[in-house]
CSV table of C-alpha atoms in Angstrom, one decimal:
chain,number,residue,atom,x,y,z
A,1,LEU,CA,-16.4,-32.9,-33.9
A,2,ASN,CA,-16.7,-29.1,-34.4
A,3,HIS,CA,-18.4,-28.1,-31.1
A,4,GLY,CA,-19.1,-24.6,-32.6
A,5,ILE,CA,-18.6,-23.0,-29.2
A,6,ARG,CA,-15.9,-20.5,-30.3
A,7,GLY,CA,-17.5,-19.3,-33.5
A,8,GLU,CA,-15.0,-18.4,-36.2
A,9,GLU,CA,-12.2,-19.9,-34.2
A,10,SER,CA,-14.0,-23.3,-34.1
A,11,ASP,CA,-14.3,-23.2,-37.9
A,12,ARG,CA,-10.7,-22.2,-38.2
A,13,ASP,CA,-9.8,-25.4,-36.2
A,14,GLU,CA,-11.9,-27.5,-38.5
A,15,ALA,CA,-10.3,-26.0,-41.6
A,16,PHE,CA,-6.8,-26.7,-40.1
A,17,VAL,CA,-7.7,-30.3,-39.4
A,18,ARG,CA,-9.1,-30.8,-42.9
A,19,ASP,CA,-6.0,-29.4,-44.4
A,20,LEU,CA,-3.7,-31.5,-42.2
A,21,CYS,CA,-5.5,-34.8,-42.9
A,22,ALA,CA,-5.6,-34.0,-46.7
A,23,ARG,CA,-1.8,-33.4,-46.7
A,24,CYS,CA,-1.2,-36.6,-44.7
A,25,GLU,CA,-3.7,-38.6,-46.6
A,26,VAL,CA,-5.6,-39.5,-43.3
A,27,ASP,CA,-9.3,-40.4,-43.5
A,28,LEU,CA,-11.4,-37.7,-41.7
A,29,LEU,CA,-15.0,-37.8,-40.6
A,30,VAL,CA,-16.4,-34.4,-39.4
A,31,ASP,CA,-19.7,-33.6,-37.7
A,32,ARG,CA,-20.9,-30.5,-35.9
A,33,ALA,CA,-22.5,-30.4,-32.5
A,34,ASP,CA,-25.9,-28.8,-32.1
A,35,GLY,CA,-27.2,-26.6,-29.2
A,36,LEU,CA,-23.8,-25.7,-27.7
A,37,ALA,CA,-22.9,-22.1,-27.0
A,38,SER,CA,-20.6,-20.3,-24.6
A,39,ASP,CA,-23.5,-19.5,-22.3
A,40,THR,CA,-25.0,-23.0,-22.4
A,41,PRO,CA,-25.7,-24.3,-18.9
A,42,ASN,CA,-23.3,-27.1,-17.9
A,43,LEU,CA,-21.4,-26.5,-21.1
A,44,GLU,CA,-18.3,-28.7,-20.3
A,45,GLU,CA,-20.6,-31.7,-19.5
A,46,ARG,CA,-22.8,-31.2,-22.5
A,47,ALA,CA,-19.8,-30.8,-24.8
A,48,ARG,CA,-18.2,-33.9,-23.4
A,49,ASN,CA,-21.4,-35.9,-23.8
A,50,ALA,CA,-21.7,-34.7,-27.5
A,51,ARG,CA,-18.1,-35.5,-28.1
A,52,HIS,CA,-18.4,-39.1,-26.7
A,53,ALA,CA,-21.6,-39.7,-28.6
A,54,PHE,CA,-19.9,-38.7,-31.8
A,55,LEU,CA,-16.7,-40.7,-31.1
A,56,ASN,CA,-18.6,-43.8,-30.2
A,57,PHE,CA,-21.0,-43.5,-33.1
A,58,THR,CA,-18.1,-43.1,-35.5
A,59,ALA,CA,-16.2,-45.9,-34.0
A,60,ASP,CA,-19.2,-48.2,-34.5
A,61,ARG,CA,-19.6,-46.9,-38.0
A,62,ILE,CA,-16.1,-47.8,-39.1
A,63,GLY,CA,-15.7,-50.8,-36.9
A,64,ALA,CA,-13.0,-49.4,-34.6
A,65,ASP,CA,-11.9,-51.2,-31.5
A,66,HIS,CA,-10.3,-48.2,-29.8
A,67,ILE,CA,-10.6,-44.4,-29.7
A,68,ALA,CA,-7.2,-42.8,-29.2
A,69,VAL,CA,-7.2,-39.4,-27.5
A,70,ALA,CA,-4.2,-37.1,-27.1
A,71,HIS,CA,-4.0,-36.3,-23.3
A,72,GLN,CA,-0.3,-36.0,-22.4
A,73,ALA,CA,1.9,-35.9,-19.3
A,74,ASP,CA,1.2,-32.2,-18.5
A,75,ASP,CA,-2.5,-32.8,-18.7
A,76,GLN,CA,-2.0,-35.7,-16.2
A,77,ALA,CA,0.1,-33.6,-13.9
A,78,GLU,CA,-2.5,-30.8,-13.9
A,79,THR,CA,-5.3,-33.2,-13.2
A,80,VAL,CA,-3.4,-34.7,-10.2
A,81,MET,CA,-2.7,-31.2,-8.8
A,82,MET,CA,-6.3,-30.1,-9.2
A,83,ARG,CA,-7.6,-33.2,-7.4
A,84,LEU,CA,-4.9,-32.9,-4.7
A,85,LEU,CA,-6.1,-29.4,-4.0
A,86,ARG,CA,-9.7,-30.7,-3.7
A,87,GLY,CA,-8.8,-33.4,-1.3
A,88,ALA,CA,-9.0,-36.5,-3.5
A,89,GLY,CA,-8.0,-39.9,-2.3
A,90,ALA,CA,-6.0,-42.6,-4.0
A,91,SER,CA,-8.6,-43.2,-6.7
A,92,GLY,CA,-8.8,-39.5,-7.6
A,93,LEU,CA,-5.0,-39.1,-7.6
A,94,ALA,CA,-4.7,-42.0,-10.0
A,95,ALA,CA,-6.1,-39.4,-12.5
A,96,MET,CA,-6.4,-40.6,-16.1
A,97,ALA,CA,-5.8,-44.2,-17.0
A,98,GLU,CA,-4.1,-45.3,-20.2
A,99,ARG,CA,-7.2,-47.4,-20.9
A,100,GLY,CA,-10.8,-46.4,-20.3
A,101,PRO,CA,-13.5,-45.5,-20.1
A,102,GLY,CA,-15.0,-47.8,-22.8
A,103,ARG,CA,-12.9,-47.8,-25.9
A,104,ILE,CA,-10.8,-44.8,-24.9
A,105,ILE,CA,-7.0,-45.2,-24.9
A,106,ARG,CA,-4.4,-42.5,-24.1
A,107,PRO,CA,-1.1,-43.5,-25.7
A,108,MET,CA,0.6,-40.1,-25.1
A,109,LEU,CA,0.3,-39.9,-21.3
A,110,ASN,CA,4.0,-40.2,-20.9
A,111,VAL,CA,4.8,-37.6,-23.5
A,112,THR,CA,5.2,-34.0,-22.2
A,113,ARG,CA,3.8,-30.9,-23.9
A,114,ASP,CA,7.4,-29.6,-24.5
A,115,GLU,CA,8.3,-32.9,-26.3
A,116,VAL,CA,5.2,-32.5,-28.5
A,117,LEU,CA,6.1,-28.9,-29.4
A,118,THR,CA,9.8,-29.9,-30.0
A,119,TYR,CA,8.7,-32.7,-32.3
A,120,LEU,CA,6.3,-30.4,-34.3
A,121,LYS,CA,9.2,-27.9,-34.7
A,122,SER,CA,11.6,-30.6,-35.9
A,123,ILE,CA,9.2,-31.6,-38.7
A,124,CYS,CA,8.3,-27.9,-39.5
A,125,GLU,CA,4.6,-28.6,-38.7
A,126,ASN,CA,2.3,-25.9,-37.5
A,127,PHE,CA,-0.5,-26.1,-34.8
A,128,VAL,CA,-3.4,-24.1,-33.5
A,129,ASN,CA,-4.3,-22.9,-29.9
A,130,ASP,CA,-7.7,-23.0,-28.2
A,131,SER,CA,-8.2,-19.5,-26.9
A,132,SER,CA,-10.3,-20.8,-24.0
A,133,ASN,CA,-7.1,-22.3,-22.6
A,134,GLN,CA,-6.0,-18.8,-21.7
A,135,SER,CA,-9.1,-18.0,-19.6
A,136,SER,CA,-8.1,-17.3,-16.0
A,137,ALA,CA,-11.7,-18.1,-14.9
A,138,ILE,CA,-10.9,-21.9,-15.4
A,139,LEU,CA,-9.1,-23.6,-12.6
A,140,ARG,CA,-7.1,-25.8,-14.8
A,141,ASN,CA,-5.7,-22.8,-16.7
A,142,ARG,CA,-4.7,-21.1,-13.5
A,143,ILE,CA,-2.9,-24.2,-12.3
A,144,ARG,CA,-1.1,-24.5,-15.7
A,145,ALA,CA,-0.1,-20.8,-16.1
A,146,GLU,CA,0.4,-19.7,-12.5
A,147,LEU,CA,0.6,-22.4,-9.8
A,148,MET,CA,2.7,-25.1,-11.5
A,149,PRO,CA,5.4,-22.7,-12.8
A,150,MET,CA,5.7,-21.0,-9.3
A,151,LEU,CA,6.0,-24.3,-7.5
A,152,GLU,CA,8.6,-25.6,-10.0
A,153,ARG,CA,10.5,-22.4,-9.8
A,154,ASN,CA,10.5,-21.8,-6.1
A,155,TYR,CA,9.9,-25.2,-4.4
A,156,ALA,CA,9.9,-28.4,-6.5
A,157,PRO,CA,11.8,-28.5,-9.8
A,158,ARG,CA,10.4,-31.0,-12.2
A,159,LEU,CA,7.2,-31.2,-10.2
A,160,ARG,CA,5.2,-32.2,-13.3
A,161,GLY,CA,7.2,-35.4,-13.7
A,162,ARG,CA,6.8,-36.3,-10.0
A,163,LEU,CA,3.0,-35.8,-10.2
A,164,VAL,CA,2.8,-38.1,-13.2
A,165,GLN,CA,4.8,-40.7,-11.3
A,166,LEU,CA,2.5,-40.2,-8.3
A,167,ALA,CA,-0.5,-40.8,-10.6
A,168,SER,CA,1.1,-44.1,-11.8
A,169,GLU,CA,1.7,-45.3,-8.3
A,170,MET,CA,-1.8,-44.3,-7.2
A,171,ARG,CA,-3.2,-46.1,-10.2
A,172,ALA,CA,-1.4,-49.3,-9.3
A,173,LEU,CA,-2.5,-49.0,-5.7
A,174,ASP,CA,-6.1,-48.2,-6.7
A,175,ASP,CA,-6.1,-51.2,-9.1
A,176,PHE,CA,-5.0,-53.5,-6.3
A,177,VAL,CA,-7.6,-52.3,-3.8
A,178,SER,CA,-10.3,-52.2,-6.6
A,179,ALA,CA,-9.6,-55.9,-7.5
A,180,ALA,CA,-9.9,-56.9,-3.8
A,181,ALA,CA,-13.2,-54.9,-3.5
A,182,ARG,CA,-14.6,-56.6,-6.6
A,183,ARG,CA,-13.9,-60.0,-5.0
A,184,GLU,CA,-15.6,-58.9,-1.8
A,185,LEU,CA,-18.6,-57.6,-3.7
A,186,GLU,CA,-19.0,-60.9,-5.6
A,187,SER,CA,-19.8,-62.6,-2.3
A,188,SER,CA,-21.6,-59.8,-0.4
A,189,ALA,CA,-23.7,-57.9,-3.0
A,190,SER,CA,-27.1,-59.1,-4.3
A,191,ARG,CA,-30.3,-57.7,-5.5
A,192,ALA,CA,-31.4,-57.2,-1.9
A,193,GLY,CA,-28.4,-55.0,-1.3
A,194,LEU,CA,-24.9,-55.2,0.3
A,195,ASP,CA,-24.4,-57.7,3.1
A,196,ILE,CA,-22.5,-55.8,5.7
A,197,SER,CA,-22.5,-58.6,8.4
A,198,ARG,CA,-18.7,-59.0,7.8
A,199,PHE,CA,-18.0,-55.4,7.0
A,200,ALA,CA,-16.2,-54.6,10.3
A,201,ASP,CA,-13.6,-57.3,9.5
A,202,LEU,CA,-12.4,-55.5,6.4
A,203,HIS,CA,-9.5,-53.1,6.3
A,204,PRO,CA,-10.8,-49.5,6.4
A,205,ALA,CA,-9.3,-48.8,2.9
A,206,LEU,CA,-11.1,-51.9,1.5
A,207,GLN,CA,-14.3,-50.8,3.3
A,208,ALA,CA,-14.3,-47.5,1.5
A,209,GLU,CA,-13.6,-49.0,-1.9
A,210,VAL,CA,-16.3,-51.6,-1.5
A,211,LEU,CA,-18.8,-48.8,-0.8
A,212,ARG,CA,-17.6,-46.8,-3.8
A,213,GLN,CA,-18.0,-49.8,-6.1
A,214,TYR,CA,-21.4,-50.7,-4.6
A,215,ILE,CA,-22.7,-47.2,-5.0
A,216,ARG,CA,-21.4,-46.9,-8.5
A,217,SER,CA,-23.0,-50.2,-9.5
A,218,ALA,CA,-26.3,-49.2,-7.9
A,219,SER,CA,-26.6,-45.6,-9.2
A,220,GLY,CA,-24.5,-45.6,-12.4
A,221,SER,CA,-21.8,-43.2,-11.3
A,222,LEU,CA,-19.9,-41.6,-8.4
A,223,ARG,CA,-20.5,-38.1,-9.6
A,224,ARG,CA,-20.6,-35.6,-6.7
A,225,ILE,CA,-19.8,-38.4,-4.3
A,226,GLU,CA,-16.8,-37.2,-2.3
A,227,ARG,CA,-14.6,-38.8,0.4
A,228,VAL,CA,-16.7,-37.3,3.2
A,229,HIS,CA,-19.8,-39.0,1.8
A,230,ILE,CA,-18.1,-42.4,1.7
A,231,GLU,CA,-16.9,-41.9,5.2
A,232,ALA,CA,-20.4,-41.1,6.4
A,233,VAL,CA,-21.7,-44.3,4.7
A,234,ARG,CA,-18.9,-46.3,6.3
A,235,ARG,CA,-19.9,-45.1,9.7
A,236,LEU,CA,-23.5,-46.0,9.0
A,237,CYS,CA,-22.4,-49.6,8.3
A,238,LEU,CA,-20.1,-49.8,11.3
A,239,GLU,CA,-22.0,-47.8,14.0
A,240,GLY,CA,-25.6,-47.8,12.8
A,241,PRO,CA,-28.3,-47.3,13.7
A,242,PRO,CA,-29.4,-50.7,12.5
A,243,ASN,CA,-32.5,-49.2,10.8
A,244,GLY,CA,-31.0,-45.9,9.6
A,245,SER,CA,-30.7,-44.0,6.4
A,246,LEU,CA,-28.3,-41.4,5.0
A,247,ASP,CA,-28.7,-38.9,2.2
A,248,ILE,CA,-25.7,-38.2,-0.1
A,249,PRO,CA,-25.8,-36.3,-3.4
A,250,GLY,CA,-28.5,-37.9,-5.6
A,251,LEU,CA,-29.0,-41.0,-3.4
A,252,ARG,CA,-30.4,-42.3,-0.2
A,253,LEU,CA,-28.6,-45.1,1.5
A,254,VAL,CA,-30.8,-47.3,3.8
A,255,ARG,CA,-29.4,-49.7,6.4
A,256,GLU,CA,-31.8,-52.5,7.4
A,257,TYR,CA,-29.8,-54.5,10.0
A,258,GLY,CA,-27.2,-56.4,8.1
A,259,ILE,CA,-28.1,-55.1,4.6
A,260,LEU,CA,-27.2,-51.8,3.0
A,261,ARG,CA,-29.2,-50.8,0.0
A,262,VAL,CA,-29.4,-47.8,-2.3
A,263,ALA,CA,-32.7,-46.0,-3.0
A,264,ALA,CA,-32.8,-43.3,-5.6
A,265,ASP,CA,-33.5,-39.8,-4.3
A,266,GLN,CA,-36.6,-39.1,-6.3
A,267,GLY,CA,-36.4,-35.4,-5.6
A,268,SER,CA,-33.1,-35.2,-7.4
A,269,LEU,CA,-34.2,-37.1,-10.6
A,270,ALA,CA,-35.2,-34.8,-13.4
A,271,ARG,CA,-38.3,-35.9,-15.2
A,272,PHE,CA,-38.2,-35.6,-19.0
A,273,MET,CA,-40.4,-36.0,-22.0
A,274,VAL,CA,-38.7,-35.1,-25.3
A,275,LYS,CA,-40.0,-35.4,-28.9
A,276,LEU,CA,-37.4,-37.0,-31.3
A,277,ASN,CA,-36.7,-34.8,-34.4
A,278,GLN,CA,-34.6,-35.3,-37.4
A,279,GLY,CA,-30.9,-35.2,-36.6
A,280,ASN,CA,-29.5,-35.5,-33.1
A,281,THR,CA,-31.6,-35.2,-30.0
A,282,GLU,CA,-29.6,-35.1,-26.8
A,283,ILE,CA,-31.3,-36.1,-23.5
A,284,PRO,CA,-28.8,-35.2,-20.7
A,285,GLU,CA,-31.2,-36.4,-18.0
A,286,ALA,CA,-31.0,-39.9,-19.5
A,287,GLY,CA,-27.3,-39.8,-20.6
A,288,PHE,CA,-28.5,-40.6,-24.2
A,289,VAL,CA,-28.2,-39.1,-27.6
A,290,PHE,CA,-30.7,-40.1,-30.3
A,291,GLU,CA,-29.9,-39.7,-34.0
A,292,MET,CA,-32.9,-40.0,-36.4
A,293,THR,CA,-32.7,-40.1,-40.2
A,294,THR,CA,-35.2,-40.8,-42.9
A,295,VAL,CA,-34.4,-43.4,-45.6
A,296,SER,CA,-36.4,-45.1,-48.3
A,297,ARG,CA,-37.8,-48.6,-47.8
A,298,GLU,CA,-35.3,-50.0,-50.2
A,299,ALA,CA,-32.4,-48.4,-48.3
A,300,ALA,CA,-33.5,-49.6,-44.9
A,301,VAL,CA,-31.2,-52.3,-43.5
A,302,THR,CA,-32.2,-54.6,-40.6
A,303,PRO,CA,-30.4,-53.2,-37.5
A,304,ASP,CA,-27.5,-55.3,-36.2
A,305,SER,CA,-27.8,-53.8,-32.8
A,306,LYS,CA,-30.5,-53.3,-30.2
A,307,PHE,CA,-29.4,-49.7,-30.0
A,308,GLU,CA,-30.9,-49.1,-33.4
A,309,ALA,CA,-34.6,-49.3,-34.4
A,310,LEU,CA,-36.6,-48.8,-37.6
A,311,PHE,CA,-40.1,-47.2,-37.6
A,312,ASP,CA,-42.7,-46.8,-40.3
A,313,GLY,CA,-42.4,-43.2,-41.3
A,314,ALA,CA,-46.1,-42.6,-42.0
A,315,GLU,CA,-47.0,-43.9,-38.5
A,316,ALA,CA,-44.1,-42.5,-36.4
A,317,THR,CA,-43.2,-39.1,-37.9
A,318,GLY,CA,-43.6,-36.5,-35.2
A,319,GLU,CA,-44.9,-39.1,-32.8
A,320,LEU,CA,-41.8,-40.6,-31.2
A,321,ILE,CA,-41.5,-39.4,-27.6
A,322,VAL,CA,-38.6,-40.2,-25.1
A,323,ARG,CA,-39.6,-40.2,-21.4
A,324,ASN,CA,-38.8,-41.5,-18.0
A,325,PHE,CA,-39.9,-44.9,-16.6
A,326,ARG,CA,-43.3,-44.9,-14.9
A,327,HIS,CA,-44.6,-47.4,-12.5
A,328,GLY,CA,-46.9,-49.8,-14.3
A,329,ASP,CA,-45.2,-49.4,-17.7
A,330,ARG,CA,-45.7,-52.4,-20.0
A,331,ILE,CA,-44.4,-53.3,-23.4
A,332,ALA,CA,-45.5,-55.7,-26.1
A,333,PRO,CA,-42.0,-57.2,-27.1
A,334,PHE,CA,-41.4,-57.9,-30.8
A,335,GLY,CA,-41.3,-61.7,-31.4
A,336,MET,CA,-43.4,-62.5,-28.3
A,337,THR,CA,-47.1,-62.6,-27.5
A,338,GLY,CA,-48.7,-60.5,-24.8
A,339,HIS,CA,-47.1,-57.8,-22.7
A,340,ARG,CA,-44.3,-57.7,-20.1
A,341,LYS,CA,-43.7,-55.3,-17.3
A,342,VAL,CA,-40.9,-52.9,-18.1
A,343,LYS,CA,-39.7,-53.2,-14.5
A,344,ASP,CA,-39.3,-57.0,-14.9
A,345,ILE,CA,-37.3,-56.4,-18.1
A,346,PHE,CA,-35.1,-53.9,-16.2
A,347,VAL,CA,-34.5,-56.5,-13.5
A,348,ASP,CA,-33.7,-59.2,-16.0
A,349,ASN,CA,-31.2,-56.9,-17.6
A,350,LYS,CA,-29.7,-56.0,-14.2
A,351,LEU,CA,-30.4,-52.3,-14.5
A,352,THR,CA,-29.7,-50.6,-11.2
A,353,ILE,CA,-32.5,-48.8,-9.3
A,354,GLY,CA,-31.0,-45.5,-10.0
A,355,ARG,CA,-30.5,-46.2,-13.7
A,356,ARG,CA,-34.1,-47.4,-14.1
A,357,ALA,CA,-35.5,-44.0,-13.0
A,358,SER,CA,-33.5,-42.2,-15.8
A,359,PHE,CA,-33.5,-44.8,-18.5
A,360,PRO,CA,-35.0,-43.5,-21.7
A,361,ILE,CA,-38.3,-45.1,-22.9
A,362,VAL,CA,-39.4,-44.5,-26.5
A,363,GLU,CA,-43.1,-44.1,-26.8
A,364,LEU,CA,-45.3,-44.0,-29.9
A,365,LYS,CA,-48.9,-42.9,-29.7
A,366,GLY,CA,-49.1,-43.7,-26.0
A,367,ALA,CA,-47.5,-47.2,-26.3
A,368,ILE,CA,-44.0,-48.2,-25.5
A,369,ALA,CA,-42.2,-48.9,-28.8
A,370,TRP,CA,-38.6,-49.4,-27.7
A,371,LEU,CA,-36.2,-49.8,-24.8
A,372,PRO,CA,-32.9,-48.8,-26.5
A,373,GLY,CA,-30.3,-51.5,-26.2
A,374,ILE,CA,-32.8,-54.0,-24.7
A,375,VAL,CA,-36.0,-54.7,-26.6
A,376,ARG,CA,-38.1,-53.4,-29.5
A,377,GLY,CA,-41.9,-53.3,-29.1
A,378,ARG,CA,-44.5,-54.4,-31.7
A,379,ILE,CA,-45.8,-50.9,-32.5
A,380,GLY,CA,-44.5,-48.9,-35.5
A,381,LEU,CA,-43.0,-51.9,-37.3
A,382,LEU,CA,-42.3,-51.8,-41.0
A,383,THR,CA,-44.9,-53.4,-43.3
A,384,GLU,CA,-45.3,-54.2,-47.0
A,385,ALA,CA,-47.0,-50.8,-47.3
A,386,THR,CA,-44.1,-48.9,-45.7
A,387,GLU,CA,-42.5,-46.3,-48.0
A,388,ARG,CA,-40.5,-44.1,-45.7
A,389,VAL,CA,-38.5,-45.4,-42.8
A,390,LEU,CA,-37.3,-43.6,-39.7
A,391,ARG,CA,-34.0,-45.0,-38.6
A,392,VAL,CA,-33.2,-44.1,-35.0
A,393,ARG,CA,-29.9,-44.8,-33.3
A,394,ALA,CA,-29.4,-44.5,-29.6
A,395,SER,CA,-26.0,-43.8,-27.9
A,396,ASP,CA,-25.6,-44.3,-24.2
A,397,VAL,CA,-23.0,-41.6,-23.2
A,398,THR,CA,-23.3,-42.1,-19.5
A,399,ILE,CA,-19.8,-41.8,-18.0
A,400,ARG,CA,-18.0,-41.2,-14.8
A,401,HIS,CA,-17.3,-37.5,-14.8
A,402,CYS,CA,-14.1,-35.9,-13.4
A,403,GLN,CA,-14.3,-33.9,-10.2
A,404,ASP,CA,-13.5,-30.8,-12.2
A,405,ASP,CA,-16.8,-29.7,-13.7
A,406,GLU,CA,-15.2,-26.5,-15.0
A,407,SER,CA,-12.6,-27.7,-17.4
A,408,CYS,CA,-11.9,-31.4,-17.2
A,409,ARG,CA,-10.6,-33.0,-20.3
A,410,CYS,CA,-10.0,-36.3,-18.7
A,411,GLU,CA,-12.8,-38.1,-20.5
């Protein structure tokens, strides 16, 4: 994916990759991101979303089970150091996993940057550098160029290797505690909330992980949720008050005697209403990217996924709108008679309260036409008279973001 952020340098990188793949006879698929520039707000996040949407769409297209990325041991060491400086716990210090999220795998996490460069030199192969990696305004770059060399030179030789080992140990520890927390949640979490009647009997480390997993399942992510927030929620569960509440970034936690539940902080949820156009339409508030193309009636193939929908071009052109959920929303599901409440459909599909508020709803001429990945409505369907078809594909790119919003390449 050519992000197009660095102008001619981005095009140079694309040309380099095209030449390399041609010489090595490796299949290559290239796309270009839209709407990204060096002054784009939340650039790293938007670029990451676009990259994941492209990778997952391409993996679906070619039937790939895995998406291999090239993070290596030095990247891992820098991530651990960055999170250590920011006060991360065991989960944060576990850094990048060899597997996840989704289909992502990282087969090079135990290979150092020096080993990569030595190998390239041994086969007389060239490489290119990203100039943004030299910017001292980015924390990761300062850690790589200044802090790590100073520490290894003056205090801790081979520190990078030790940090990689630390990440591995923290990953094993985190996996163990996470598995125990999942078992606890199976018996204590329900649609009503989290049963905390036995919470005081758990080990403090397990208490914290249970809360992390519950909040993640209820809100969709742990972004901006730090250790201090988890500790505050833990105290609410242990000390009360029995009918108390607590605001943490993006969420409100409510305790009702022996039940803890999550209510979305409506003030933090951005409302959106976006018209779908040809090509890619990114909706960051929903964590979705929509791709719309026009095909002939003869070329239209019945979708094999609920994340793709076909619309009559004459009826839907310029009329497809993506918006937030609204109380009272109803849809006429394809293949059924009558209407159903969208809220009931969300409950049936186990969408969390936080996710319902930001889930994208596709509307056509004032009626709900599609809940991507869930159900197609009866409006805008193809008919015998249909000549042009709008094919719309939705990609859910919601992910757990790294704590480093400036320069993280962990996902």
